[in-house]
Short mmCIF file of C-alpha atoms in Angstrom, two decimals:
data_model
loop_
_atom_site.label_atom_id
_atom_site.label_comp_id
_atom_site.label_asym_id
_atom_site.label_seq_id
_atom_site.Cartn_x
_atom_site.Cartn_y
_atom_site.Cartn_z
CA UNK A 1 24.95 49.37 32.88
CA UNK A 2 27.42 51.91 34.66
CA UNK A 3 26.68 50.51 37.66
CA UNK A 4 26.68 46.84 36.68
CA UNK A 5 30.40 47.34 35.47
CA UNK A 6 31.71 49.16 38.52
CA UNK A 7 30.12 46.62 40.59
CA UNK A 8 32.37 43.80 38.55
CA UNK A 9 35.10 45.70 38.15
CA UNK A 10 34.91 46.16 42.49
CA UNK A 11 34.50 43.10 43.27
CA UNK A 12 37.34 41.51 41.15
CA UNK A 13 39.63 44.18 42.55
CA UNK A 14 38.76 43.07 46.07
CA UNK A 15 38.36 39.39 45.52
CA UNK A 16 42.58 39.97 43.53
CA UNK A 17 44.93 41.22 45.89
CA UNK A 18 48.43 42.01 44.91
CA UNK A 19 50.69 41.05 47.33
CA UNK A 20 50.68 38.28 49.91
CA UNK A 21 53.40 37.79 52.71
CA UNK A 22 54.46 34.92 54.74
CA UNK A 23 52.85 34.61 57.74
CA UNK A 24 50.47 37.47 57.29
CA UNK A 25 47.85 35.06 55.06
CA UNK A 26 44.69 35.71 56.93
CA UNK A 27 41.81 34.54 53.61
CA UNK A 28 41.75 32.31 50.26
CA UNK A 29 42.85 34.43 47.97
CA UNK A 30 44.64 35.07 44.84
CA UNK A 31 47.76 36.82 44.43
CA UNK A 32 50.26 39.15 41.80
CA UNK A 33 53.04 38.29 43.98
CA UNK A 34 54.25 36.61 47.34
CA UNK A 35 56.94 37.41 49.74
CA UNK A 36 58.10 34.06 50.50
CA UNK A 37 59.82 32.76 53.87
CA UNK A 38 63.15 33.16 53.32
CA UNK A 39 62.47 36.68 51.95
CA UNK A 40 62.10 36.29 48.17
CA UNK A 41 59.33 37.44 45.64
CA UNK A 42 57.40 35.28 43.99
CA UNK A 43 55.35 36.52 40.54
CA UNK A 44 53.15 34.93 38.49
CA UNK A 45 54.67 34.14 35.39
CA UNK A 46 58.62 34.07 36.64
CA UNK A 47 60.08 30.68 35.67
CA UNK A 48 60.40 27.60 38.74
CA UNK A 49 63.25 24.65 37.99
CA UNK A 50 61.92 21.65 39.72
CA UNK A 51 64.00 19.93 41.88
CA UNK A 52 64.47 16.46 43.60
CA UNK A 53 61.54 14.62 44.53
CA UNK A 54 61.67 14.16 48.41
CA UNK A 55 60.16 9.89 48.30
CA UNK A 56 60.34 7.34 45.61
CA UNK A 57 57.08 7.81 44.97
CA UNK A 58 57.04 10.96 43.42
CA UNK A 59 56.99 14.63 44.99
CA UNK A 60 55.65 15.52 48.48
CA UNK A 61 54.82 18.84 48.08
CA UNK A 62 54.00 18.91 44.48
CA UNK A 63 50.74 17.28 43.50
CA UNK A 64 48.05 17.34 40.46
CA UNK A 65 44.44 16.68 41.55
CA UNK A 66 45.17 15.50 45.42
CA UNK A 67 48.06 12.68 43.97
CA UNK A 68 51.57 13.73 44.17
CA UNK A 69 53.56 14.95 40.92
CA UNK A 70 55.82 11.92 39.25
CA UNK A 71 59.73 11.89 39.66
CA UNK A 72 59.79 12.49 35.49
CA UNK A 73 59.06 16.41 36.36
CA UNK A 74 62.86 16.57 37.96
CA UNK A 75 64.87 19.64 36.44
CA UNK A 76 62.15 20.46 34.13
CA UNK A 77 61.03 24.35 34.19
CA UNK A 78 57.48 25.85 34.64
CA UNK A 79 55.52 29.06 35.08
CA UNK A 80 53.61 30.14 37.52
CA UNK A 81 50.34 30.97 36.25
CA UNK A 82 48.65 31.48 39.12
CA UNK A 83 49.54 32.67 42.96
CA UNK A 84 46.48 30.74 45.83
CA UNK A 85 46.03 30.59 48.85
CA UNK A 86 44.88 27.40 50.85
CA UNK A 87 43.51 26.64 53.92
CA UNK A 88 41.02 27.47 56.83
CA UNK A 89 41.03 30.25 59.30
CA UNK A 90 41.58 27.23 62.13
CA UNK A 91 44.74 25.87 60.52
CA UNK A 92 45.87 28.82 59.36
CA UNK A 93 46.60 29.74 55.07
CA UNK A 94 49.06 28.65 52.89
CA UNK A 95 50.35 30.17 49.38
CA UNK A 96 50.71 27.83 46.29
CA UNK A 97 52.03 28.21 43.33
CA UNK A 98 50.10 26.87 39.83
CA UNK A 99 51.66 26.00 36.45
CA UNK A 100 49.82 24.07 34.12
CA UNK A 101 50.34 20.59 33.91
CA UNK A 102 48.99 17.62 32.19
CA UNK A 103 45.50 17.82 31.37
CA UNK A 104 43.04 20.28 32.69
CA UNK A 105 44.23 20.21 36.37
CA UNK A 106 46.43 22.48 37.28
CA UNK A 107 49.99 21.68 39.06
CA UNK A 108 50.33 23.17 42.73
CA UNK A 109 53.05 23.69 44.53
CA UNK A 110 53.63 24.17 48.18
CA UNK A 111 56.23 26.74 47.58
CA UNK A 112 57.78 27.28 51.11
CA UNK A 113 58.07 23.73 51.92
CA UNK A 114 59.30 22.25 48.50
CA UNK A 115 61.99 24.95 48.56
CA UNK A 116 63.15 24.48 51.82
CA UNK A 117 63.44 20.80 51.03
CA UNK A 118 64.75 21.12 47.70
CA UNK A 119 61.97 20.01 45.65
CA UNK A 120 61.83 23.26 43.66
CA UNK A 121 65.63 24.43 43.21
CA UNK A 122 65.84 28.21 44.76
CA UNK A 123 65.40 30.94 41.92
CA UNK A 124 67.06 33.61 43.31
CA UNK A 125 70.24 31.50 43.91
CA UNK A 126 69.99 32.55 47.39
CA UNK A 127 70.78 29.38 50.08
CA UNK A 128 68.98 28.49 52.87
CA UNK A 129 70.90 28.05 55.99
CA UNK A 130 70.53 24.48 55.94
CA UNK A 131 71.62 24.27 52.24
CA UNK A 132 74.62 26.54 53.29
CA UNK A 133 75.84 23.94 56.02
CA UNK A 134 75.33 20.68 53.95
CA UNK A 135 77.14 22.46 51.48
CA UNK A 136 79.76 23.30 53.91
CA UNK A 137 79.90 19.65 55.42
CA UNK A 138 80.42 18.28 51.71
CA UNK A 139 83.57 20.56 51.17
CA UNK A 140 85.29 19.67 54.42
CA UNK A 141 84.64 15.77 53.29
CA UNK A 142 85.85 16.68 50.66
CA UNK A 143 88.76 18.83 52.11
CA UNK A 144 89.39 15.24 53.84
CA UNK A 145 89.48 12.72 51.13
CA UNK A 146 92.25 15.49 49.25
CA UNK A 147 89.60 16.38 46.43
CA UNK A 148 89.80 20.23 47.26
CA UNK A 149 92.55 22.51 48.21
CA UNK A 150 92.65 24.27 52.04
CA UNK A 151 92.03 27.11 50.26
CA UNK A 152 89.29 26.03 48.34
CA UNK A 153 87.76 24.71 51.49
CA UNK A 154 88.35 28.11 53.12
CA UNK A 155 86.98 30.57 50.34
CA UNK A 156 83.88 28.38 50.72
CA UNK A 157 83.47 28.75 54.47
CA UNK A 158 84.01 32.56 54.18
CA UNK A 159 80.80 32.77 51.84
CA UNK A 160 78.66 30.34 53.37
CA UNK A 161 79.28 31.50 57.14
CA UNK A 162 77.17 34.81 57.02
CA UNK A 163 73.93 32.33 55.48
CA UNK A 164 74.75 29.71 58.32
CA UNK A 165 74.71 33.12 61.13
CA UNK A 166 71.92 34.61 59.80
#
């Protein structure tokens, strides 16, 4: 029996790592925590805000048994319940994020890719460097059409230019 339960115990501990990093995903696994692309953490259980839906037809990157998530999931907040990886050896692995959703089947989320296009709204506050210049290109419209201040518009370049440089 001592041996049965070390077994189990081994083989869960192998077949659980802790930690997966972008571009370092080398098996289908499960995961504790991810160190996304832009240099965030990921946990299971920290809270996601959904974001925009990228097509009218619903969510690109967020789908529920193979069919993509509907538009009614914008701004509403889930858990991650679960951290997987996807993918073959070929193609290369990818890590998404579960939360339950409706039913039995869980949610997933391909968290890089719905981030960086704004389907799940960026946790950490933190901008991308595309985010950072739209941003930037709305205030100088802005600046234009006499909405905002010179100064406005300039306090906003001086915090957005190190996330464009970088």
């Amino acid at each position: 029996m001592k041996i049965f339960t070390f077994i189990l115990i081994f083989s869960f501990s192998i077949g659980y790592s802790q930690t997966a990093e972008y571009g370092k995903l080398t098996k289908k696994s499960e995961y504790k925590i991810y160190l996304t692309k832009i240099g965030d953490t990921l946990k299971v259980g920290d809270t996601l805000t959904i974001g925009i839906p990228t097509s009218d037809l619903g969510f690109t990157y967020i789908s529920q048994g193979g069919q993509r998530v509907s538009n009614t999931l914008a701004d509403k907040k889930v858990i991650v319940d679960k951290l997987k990886t996807y993918g073959t050896k070929k193609n290369g692995y990818k890590v998404y994020a579960h939360f339950k959703g409706y039913g039995l089947i869980p949610v997933l989320i391909d968290y890089d890719t719905a981030l960086e296009l704004g389907e799940i709204k960026n946790p950490n506050g933190k901008l991308t460097k595309e985010a950072a210049i739209s941003k930037l290109k709305e205030a100088k419209e802005l600046l234009e059409l006499g909405v905002i201040t010179q100064a406005d518009y300039d306090k906003l370049k001086s915090e957005m230019t190190p996330l464009i440089l970088n």
